[in-house]
Amino acid sequence: MKSFLGLVALAIVSLSTLGWAAEPDKDGFIQLFDGKSFDGWKINESPESWKIKDGAIVANGSRSHLFYVGDDKPFTNFEFRADVKTEPNSNGGIYFHTKFQPEGWPKYGFEAQVNNTQGDPKRTGSLYGVVDVLEKHVPDHEWYTETVIVKGKRIIVKINDKVVVDYTEPDDKVAGADFTRKIDKGTFALQAHDPGSTVHFKNIRVKRLD
């Protein structure tokens, strides 16, 4: 009986922990970040590169990736949105169709680039290494919304309400050896790129489309 009651108590605690994300909003989006903790997220290398400040996740430090692990069901077709703000000369990224790995640049999935003024010419909104955006669409120090929509073989990236990438994967697309960059399924990850880059993320939400 004690063992059973203990399991019940654990279940109640688990449900209360996930309660903030349990119900979709009026548009069908579920929040992935509670604004105050890393519950549902897992950091790989260099955990000191991540902190939470003023309700936002702040990436600053040596290479590290923060993976969403709060849902066991992989994301295939979805609309993902995050509010993002960059400091000058900052590089970052939002990965999707990826999976946790303990170190290194994520091999699996795609990266939606975050970079307004850093030296890499691939700017915010790029589907990195697949469709590269060279035009700057938003300034540093200003919150904007980065949206990624995946449905079937099509990927759309928006900066605020502007479509900057509309990519349809060819039927004969083959995954790369170092970085797959091929439509599949998986989770999301945020990137801390280097000690000179500071990127803020908040209001991270997703709506499944399948």
PDB file of C-alpha atoms in Angstrom:
ATOM      1  CA  MET A   1       0.000   0.000   0.000  1.00  0.00           C
ATOM      2  CA  LYS A   2       2.801   2.417   0.871  1.00  0.00           C
ATOM      3  CA  SER A   3       4.449   1.676  -2.464  1.00  0.00           C
ATOM      4  CA  PHE A   4       1.169   2.334  -4.301  1.00  0.00           C
ATOM      5  CA  LEU A   5       0.596   5.601  -2.428  1.00  0.00           C
ATOM      6  CA  GLY A   6       4.139   6.639  -3.238  1.00  0.00           C
ATOM      7  CA  LEU A   7       3.523   6.079  -6.953  1.00  0.00           C
ATOM      8  CA  VAL A   8       0.297   8.085  -6.750  1.00  0.00           C
ATOM      9  CA  ALA A   9       2.113  10.949  -5.024  1.00  0.00           C
ATOM     10  CA  LEU A  10       4.855  10.867  -7.657  1.00  0.00           C
ATOM     11  CA  ALA A  11       2.254  10.994 -10.423  1.00  0.00           C
ATOM     12  CA  ILE A  12       0.559  13.993  -8.808  1.00  0.00           C
ATOM     13  CA  VAL A  13       3.892  15.804  -8.507  1.00  0.00           C
ATOM     14  CA  SER A  14       4.701  15.012 -12.147  1.00  0.00           C
ATOM     15  CA  LEU A  15       1.345  16.290 -13.350  1.00  0.00           C
ATOM     16  CA  SER A  16       1.676  19.476 -11.331  1.00  0.00           C
ATOM     17  CA  THR A  17       5.159  20.055 -12.747  1.00  0.00           C
ATOM     18  CA  LEU A  18       3.875  19.690 -16.306  1.00  0.00           C
ATOM     19  CA  GLY A  19       0.580  21.448 -15.651  1.00  0.00           C
ATOM     20  CA  TRP A  20       1.738  24.781 -17.061  1.00  0.00           C
ATOM     21  CA  ALA A  21       2.244  23.088 -20.450  1.00  0.00           C
ATOM     22  CA  ALA A  22      -0.685  20.694 -20.378  1.00  0.00           C
ATOM     23  CA  GLU A  23      -3.303  22.862 -22.050  1.00  0.00           C
ATOM     24  CA  PRO A  24      -2.943  24.537 -25.446  1.00  0.00           C
ATOM     25  CA  ASP A  25      -3.764  28.223 -25.784  1.00  0.00           C
ATOM     26  CA  LYS A  26      -6.616  29.541 -27.920  1.00  0.00           C
ATOM     27  CA  ASP A  27      -4.481  29.100 -31.066  1.00  0.00           C
ATOM     28  CA  GLY A  28      -3.496  25.536 -30.205  1.00  0.00           C
ATOM     29  CA  PHE A  29       0.065  26.246 -29.031  1.00  0.00           C
ATOM     30  CA  ILE A  30       1.633  24.574 -26.006  1.00  0.00           C
ATOM     31  CA  GLN A  31       4.339  26.380 -24.058  1.00  0.00           C
ATOM     32  CA  LEU A  32       7.637  24.452 -23.826  1.00  0.00           C
ATOM     33  CA  PHE A  33       9.293  26.813 -21.313  1.00  0.00           C
ATOM     34  CA  ASP A  34       7.738  27.888 -18.016  1.00  0.00           C
ATOM     35  CA  GLY A  35       9.744  31.108 -17.773  1.00  0.00           C
ATOM     36  CA  LYS A  36      11.494  30.166 -14.548  1.00  0.00           C
ATOM     37  CA  SER A  37      13.208  26.762 -14.810  1.00  0.00           C
ATOM     38  CA  PHE A  38      14.778  24.283 -17.207  1.00  0.00           C
ATOM     39  CA  ASP A  39      12.046  21.709 -16.506  1.00  0.00           C
ATOM     40  CA  GLY A  40      11.547  19.692 -19.689  1.00  0.00           C
ATOM     41  CA  TRP A  41      14.954  20.693 -21.074  1.00  0.00           C
ATOM     42  CA  LYS A  42      18.387  19.021 -20.993  1.00  0.00           C
ATOM     43  CA  ILE A  43      21.762  20.740 -21.386  1.00  0.00           C
ATOM     44  CA  ASN A  44      24.646  18.849 -22.940  1.00  0.00           C
ATOM     45  CA  GLU A  45      28.191  20.250 -22.666  1.00  0.00           C
ATOM     46  CA  SER A  46      29.092  23.531 -20.900  1.00  0.00           C
ATOM     47  CA  PRO A  47      26.034  23.945 -18.646  1.00  0.00           C
ATOM     48  CA  GLU A  48      27.445  27.273 -17.451  1.00  0.00           C
ATOM     49  CA  SER A  49      26.510  28.705 -20.869  1.00  0.00           C
ATOM     50  CA  TRP A  50      22.832  28.808 -19.848  1.00  0.00           C
ATOM     51  CA  LYS A  51      20.843  30.857 -17.368  1.00  0.00           C
ATOM     52  CA  ILE A  52      17.319  32.190 -16.911  1.00  0.00           C
ATOM     53  CA  LYS A  53      16.835  35.926 -16.505  1.00  0.00           C
ATOM     54  CA  ASP A  54      13.646  38.014 -16.561  1.00  0.00           C
ATOM     55  CA  GLY A  55      11.575  35.078 -17.818  1.00  0.00           C
ATOM     56  CA  ALA A  56      13.908  34.270 -20.704  1.00  0.00           C
ATOM     57  CA  ILE A  57      16.539  31.639 -21.438  1.00  0.00           C
ATOM     58  CA  VAL A  58      19.882  33.337 -22.016  1.00  0.00           C
ATOM     59  CA  ALA A  59      22.603  31.602 -24.043  1.00  0.00           C
ATOM     60  CA  ASN A  60      26.122  32.949 -23.486  1.00  0.00           C
ATOM     61  CA  GLY A  61      29.306  30.933 -23.258  1.00  0.00           C
ATOM     62  CA  SER A  62      31.195  28.021 -24.746  1.00  0.00           C
ATOM     63  CA  ARG A  63      29.414  25.799 -27.253  1.00  0.00           C
ATOM     64  CA  SER A  64      26.393  24.103 -25.714  1.00  0.00           C
ATOM     65  CA  HIS A  65      22.930  22.986 -26.744  1.00  0.00           C
ATOM     66  CA  LEU A  66      19.730  22.921 -24.724  1.00  0.00           C
ATOM     67  CA  PHE A  67      17.423  20.130 -25.890  1.00  0.00           C
ATOM     68  CA  TYR A  68      13.690  19.898 -25.267  1.00  0.00           C
ATOM     69  CA  VAL A  69      12.986  16.524 -23.606  1.00  0.00           C
ATOM     70  CA  GLY A  70       9.571  17.259 -22.096  1.00  0.00           C
ATOM     71  CA  ASP A  71       7.587  15.126 -24.554  1.00  0.00           C
ATOM     72  CA  ASP A  72       8.439  11.552 -25.517  1.00  0.00           C
ATOM     73  CA  LYS A  73       6.474  11.809 -28.761  1.00  0.00           C
ATOM     74  CA  PRO A  74       8.722  13.087 -31.574  1.00  0.00           C
ATOM     75  CA  PHE A  75       7.686  16.199 -33.465  1.00  0.00           C
ATOM     76  CA  THR A  76       7.178  15.644 -37.204  1.00  0.00           C
ATOM     77  CA  ASN A  77       4.749  18.231 -38.608  1.00  0.00           C
ATOM     78  CA  PHE A  78       4.433  21.341 -36.460  1.00  0.00           C
ATOM     79  CA  GLU A  79       4.492  25.096 -36.119  1.00  0.00           C
ATOM     80  CA  PHE A  80       7.157  26.258 -33.676  1.00  0.00           C
ATOM     81  CA  ARG A  81       7.545  29.824 -32.448  1.00  0.00           C
ATOM     82  CA  ALA A  82      10.039  31.517 -30.158  1.00  0.00           C
ATOM     83  CA  ASP A  83      10.584  35.142 -29.251  1.00  0.00           C
ATOM     84  CA  VAL A  84      14.272  35.919 -29.690  1.00  0.00           C
ATOM     85  CA  LYS A  85      16.591  38.836 -28.952  1.00  0.00           C
ATOM     86  CA  THR A  86      20.254  39.115 -29.905  1.00  0.00           C
ATOM     87  CA  GLU A  87      23.062  41.215 -28.499  1.00  0.00           C
ATOM     88  CA  PRO A  88      25.518  42.701 -31.047  1.00  0.00           C
ATOM     89  CA  ASN A  89      27.876  40.239 -32.772  1.00  0.00           C
ATOM     90  CA  SER A  90      25.928  37.225 -31.549  1.00  0.00           C
ATOM     91  CA  ASN A  91      25.350  33.864 -33.198  1.00  0.00           C
ATOM     92  CA  GLY A  92      22.837  31.249 -32.112  1.00  0.00           C
ATOM     93  CA  GLY A  93      20.302  28.830 -33.484  1.00  0.00           C
ATOM     94  CA  ILE A  94      17.088  26.872 -33.155  1.00  0.00           C
ATOM     95  CA  TYR A  95      17.326  23.197 -34.097  1.00  0.00           C
ATOM     96  CA  PHE A  96      14.407  20.974 -35.065  1.00  0.00           C
ATOM     97  CA  HIS A  97      14.010  17.308 -36.056  1.00  0.00           C
ATOM     98  CA  THR A  98      17.063  16.775 -33.853  1.00  0.00           C
ATOM     99  CA  LYS A  99      17.853  14.544 -30.887  1.00  0.00           C
ATOM    100  CA  PHE A 100      19.984  14.793 -27.779  1.00  0.00           C
ATOM    101  CA  GLN A 101      23.710  14.265 -28.131  1.00  0.00           C
ATOM    102  CA  PRO A 102      26.220  14.796 -25.319  1.00  0.00           C
ATOM    103  CA  GLU A 103      28.575  17.131 -27.184  1.00  0.00           C
ATOM    104  CA  GLY A 104      29.353  18.770 -30.511  1.00  0.00           C
ATOM    105  CA  TRP A 105      27.245  20.581 -33.080  1.00  0.00           C
ATOM    106  CA  PRO A 106      23.961  18.659 -33.468  1.00  0.00           C
ATOM    107  CA  LYS A 107      24.218  16.151 -36.315  1.00  0.00           C
ATOM    108  CA  TYR A 108      20.514  15.478 -36.703  1.00  0.00           C
ATOM    109  CA  GLY A 109      17.885  17.757 -38.176  1.00  0.00           C
ATOM    110  CA  PHE A 110      18.064  21.374 -39.286  1.00  0.00           C
ATOM    111  CA  GLU A 111      19.147  24.676 -37.766  1.00  0.00           C
ATOM    112  CA  ALA A 112      17.101  27.845 -38.136  1.00  0.00           C
ATOM    113  CA  GLN A 113      19.813  30.465 -37.819  1.00  0.00           C
ATOM    114  CA  VAL A 114      19.877  33.284 -35.260  1.00  0.00           C
ATOM    115  CA  ASN A 115      22.456  35.890 -36.283  1.00  0.00           C
ATOM    116  CA  ASN A 116      21.888  39.548 -37.075  1.00  0.00           C
ATOM    117  CA  THR A 117      25.381  41.062 -36.951  1.00  0.00           C
ATOM    118  CA  GLN A 118      27.949  38.330 -36.203  1.00  0.00           C
ATOM    119  CA  GLY A 119      30.667  37.490 -38.752  1.00  0.00           C
ATOM    120  CA  ASP A 120      28.935  34.463 -40.309  1.00  0.00           C
ATOM    121  CA  PRO A 121      27.136  35.851 -43.403  1.00  0.00           C
ATOM    122  CA  LYS A 122      24.216  33.451 -42.892  1.00  0.00           C
ATOM    123  CA  ARG A 123      21.653  35.678 -41.217  1.00  0.00           C
ATOM    124  CA  THR A 124      18.643  35.127 -38.972  1.00  0.00           C
ATOM    125  CA  GLY A 125      16.047  32.899 -40.596  1.00  0.00           C
ATOM    126  CA  SER A 126      18.503  30.877 -42.681  1.00  0.00           C
ATOM    127  CA  LEU A 127      17.827  27.164 -42.952  1.00  0.00           C
ATOM    128  CA  TYR A 128      21.496  26.731 -42.249  1.00  0.00           C
ATOM    129  CA  GLY A 129      23.468  25.167 -45.089  1.00  0.00           C
ATOM    130  CA  VAL A 130      20.292  24.497 -47.084  1.00  0.00           C
ATOM    131  CA  VAL A 131      18.703  27.877 -47.833  1.00  0.00           C
ATOM    132  CA  ASP A 132      20.886  30.690 -46.549  1.00  0.00           C
ATOM    133  CA  VAL A 133      19.449  34.161 -45.929  1.00  0.00           C
ATOM    134  CA  LEU A 134      22.032  36.905 -46.494  1.00  0.00           C
ATOM    135  CA  GLU A 135      19.740  39.856 -45.784  1.00  0.00           C
ATOM    136  CA  LYS A 136      19.362  41.270 -42.268  1.00  0.00           C
ATOM    137  CA  HIS A 137      15.685  41.393 -41.278  1.00  0.00           C
ATOM    138  CA  VAL A 138      15.778  42.434 -37.614  1.00  0.00           C
ATOM    139  CA  PRO A 139      18.148  44.530 -35.469  1.00  0.00           C
ATOM    140  CA  ASP A 140      20.002  43.553 -32.325  1.00  0.00           C
ATOM    141  CA  HIS A 141      18.478  44.511 -28.949  1.00  0.00           C
ATOM    142  CA  GLU A 142      14.941  43.984 -30.283  1.00  0.00           C
ATOM    143  CA  TRP A 143      12.584  41.078 -29.597  1.00  0.00           C
ATOM    144  CA  TYR A 144      11.278  39.341 -32.701  1.00  0.00           C
ATOM    145  CA  THR A 145       9.390  36.087 -33.359  1.00  0.00           C
ATOM    146  CA  GLU A 146      11.089  33.276 -35.275  1.00  0.00           C
ATOM    147  CA  THR A 147       8.648  30.711 -36.661  1.00  0.00           C
ATOM    148  CA  VAL A 148       9.414  27.304 -38.160  1.00  0.00           C
ATOM    149  CA  ILE A 149       6.644  25.365 -39.912  1.00  0.00           C
ATOM    150  CA  VAL A 150       7.170  21.809 -41.112  1.00  0.00           C
ATOM    151  CA  LYS A 151       4.484  19.964 -43.029  1.00  0.00           C
ATOM    152  CA  GLY A 152       5.324  16.998 -45.192  1.00  0.00           C
ATOM    153  CA  LYS A 153       8.352  17.870 -47.299  1.00  0.00           C
ATOM    154  CA  ARG A 154       7.962  21.632 -46.864  1.00  0.00           C
ATOM    155  CA  ILE A 155       9.767  23.904 -44.376  1.00  0.00           C
ATOM    156  CA  ILE A 156       8.830  27.555 -43.901  1.00  0.00           C
ATOM    157  CA  VAL A 157      10.815  29.969 -41.737  1.00  0.00           C
ATOM    158  CA  LYS A 158       9.321  33.321 -40.791  1.00  0.00           C
ATOM    159  CA  ILE A 159      10.840  36.340 -39.088  1.00  0.00           C
ATOM    160  CA  ASN A 160       7.926  38.092 -37.413  1.00  0.00           C
ATOM    161  CA  ASP A 161       5.266  37.704 -40.136  1.00  0.00           C
ATOM    162  CA  LYS A 162       7.654  37.688 -43.106  1.00  0.00           C
ATOM    163  CA  VAL A 163       8.488  34.422 -44.893  1.00  0.00           C
ATOM    164  CA  VAL A 164      12.260  34.317 -45.424  1.00  0.00           C
ATOM    165  CA  VAL A 165      12.592  30.620 -46.348  1.00  0.00           C
ATOM    166  CA  ASP A 166      10.120  28.392 -48.210  1.00  0.00           C
ATOM    167  CA  TYR A 167      11.864  25.111 -48.942  1.00  0.00           C
ATOM    168  CA  THR A 168      10.509  21.870 -50.366  1.00  0.00           C
ATOM    169  CA  GLU A 169      12.819  18.919 -49.920  1.00  0.00           C
ATOM    170  CA  PRO A 170      13.545  16.975 -53.125  1.00  0.00           C
ATOM    171  CA  ASP A 171      12.373  13.372 -53.204  1.00  0.00           C
ATOM    172  CA  ASP A 172      15.920  12.191 -53.839  1.00  0.00           C
ATOM    173  CA  LYS A 173      17.425  14.127 -50.907  1.00  0.00           C
ATOM    174  CA  VAL A 174      20.092  12.098 -49.069  1.00  0.00           C
ATOM    175  CA  ALA A 175      21.125  12.810 -45.478  1.00  0.00           C
ATOM    176  CA  GLY A 176      24.601  14.268 -45.087  1.00  0.00           C
ATOM    177  CA  ALA A 177      27.297  12.394 -43.207  1.00  0.00           C
ATOM    178  CA  ASP A 178      28.204  15.172 -40.762  1.00  0.00           C
ATOM    179  CA  PHE A 179      24.847  16.995 -40.606  1.00  0.00           C
ATOM    180  CA  THR A 180      21.757  15.175 -41.868  1.00  0.00           C
ATOM    181  CA  ARG A 181      19.734  18.272 -42.876  1.00  0.00           C
ATOM    182  CA  LYS A 182      16.941  15.963 -43.983  1.00  0.00           C
ATOM    183  CA  ILE A 183      13.261  16.024 -42.985  1.00  0.00           C
ATOM    184  CA  ASP A 184      12.561  13.332 -40.416  1.00  0.00           C
ATOM    185  CA  LYS A 185      11.263  13.730 -36.854  1.00  0.00           C
ATOM    186  CA  GLY A 186      12.693  14.642 -33.475  1.00  0.00           C
ATOM    187  CA  THR A 187      12.822  17.402 -30.913  1.00  0.00           C
ATOM    188  CA  PHE A 188      14.042  21.006 -30.609  1.00  0.00           C
ATOM    189  CA  ALA A 189      17.268  22.495 -29.303  1.00  0.00           C
ATOM    190  CA  LEU A 190      18.588  25.986 -28.647  1.00  0.00           C
ATOM    191  CA  GLN A 191      22.211  26.903 -29.271  1.00  0.00           C
ATOM    192  CA  ALA A 192      24.849  28.688 -27.224  1.00  0.00           C
ATOM    193  CA  HIS A 193      27.422  29.372 -29.926  1.00  0.00           C
ATOM    194  CA  ASP A 194      30.452  31.002 -28.266  1.00  0.00           C
ATOM    195  CA  PRO A 195      31.450  33.241 -25.310  1.00  0.00           C
ATOM    196  CA  GLY A 196      31.109  36.383 -27.428  1.00  0.00           C
ATOM    197  CA  SER A 197      27.476  35.677 -28.332  1.00  0.00           C
ATOM    198  CA  THR A 198      24.436  36.418 -26.163  1.00  0.00           C
ATOM    199  CA  VAL A 199      20.983  35.349 -27.328  1.00  0.00           C
ATOM    200  CA  HIS A 200      17.708  35.495 -25.354  1.00  0.00           C
ATOM    201  CA  PHE A 201      14.765  33.108 -25.916  1.00  0.00           C
ATOM    202  CA  LYS A 202      11.276  33.267 -24.411  1.00  0.00           C
ATOM    203  CA  ASN A 203       7.643  32.396 -25.150  1.00  0.00           C
ATOM    204  CA  ILE A 204       8.759  29.118 -26.717  1.00  0.00           C
ATOM    205  CA  ARG A 205       5.722  27.269 -28.013  1.00  0.00           C
ATOM    206  CA  VAL A 206       4.652  24.638 -30.527  1.00  0.00           C
ATOM    207  CA  LYS A 207       1.533  23.325 -32.211  1.00  0.00           C
ATOM    208  CA  ARG A 208       1.517  19.858 -33.747  1.00  0.00           C
ATOM    209  CA  LEU A 209       0.081  19.714 -37.245  1.00  0.00           C
ATOM    210  CA  ASP A 210      -0.128  15.928 -37.616  1.00  0.00           C
TER     211      ASP A 210
END
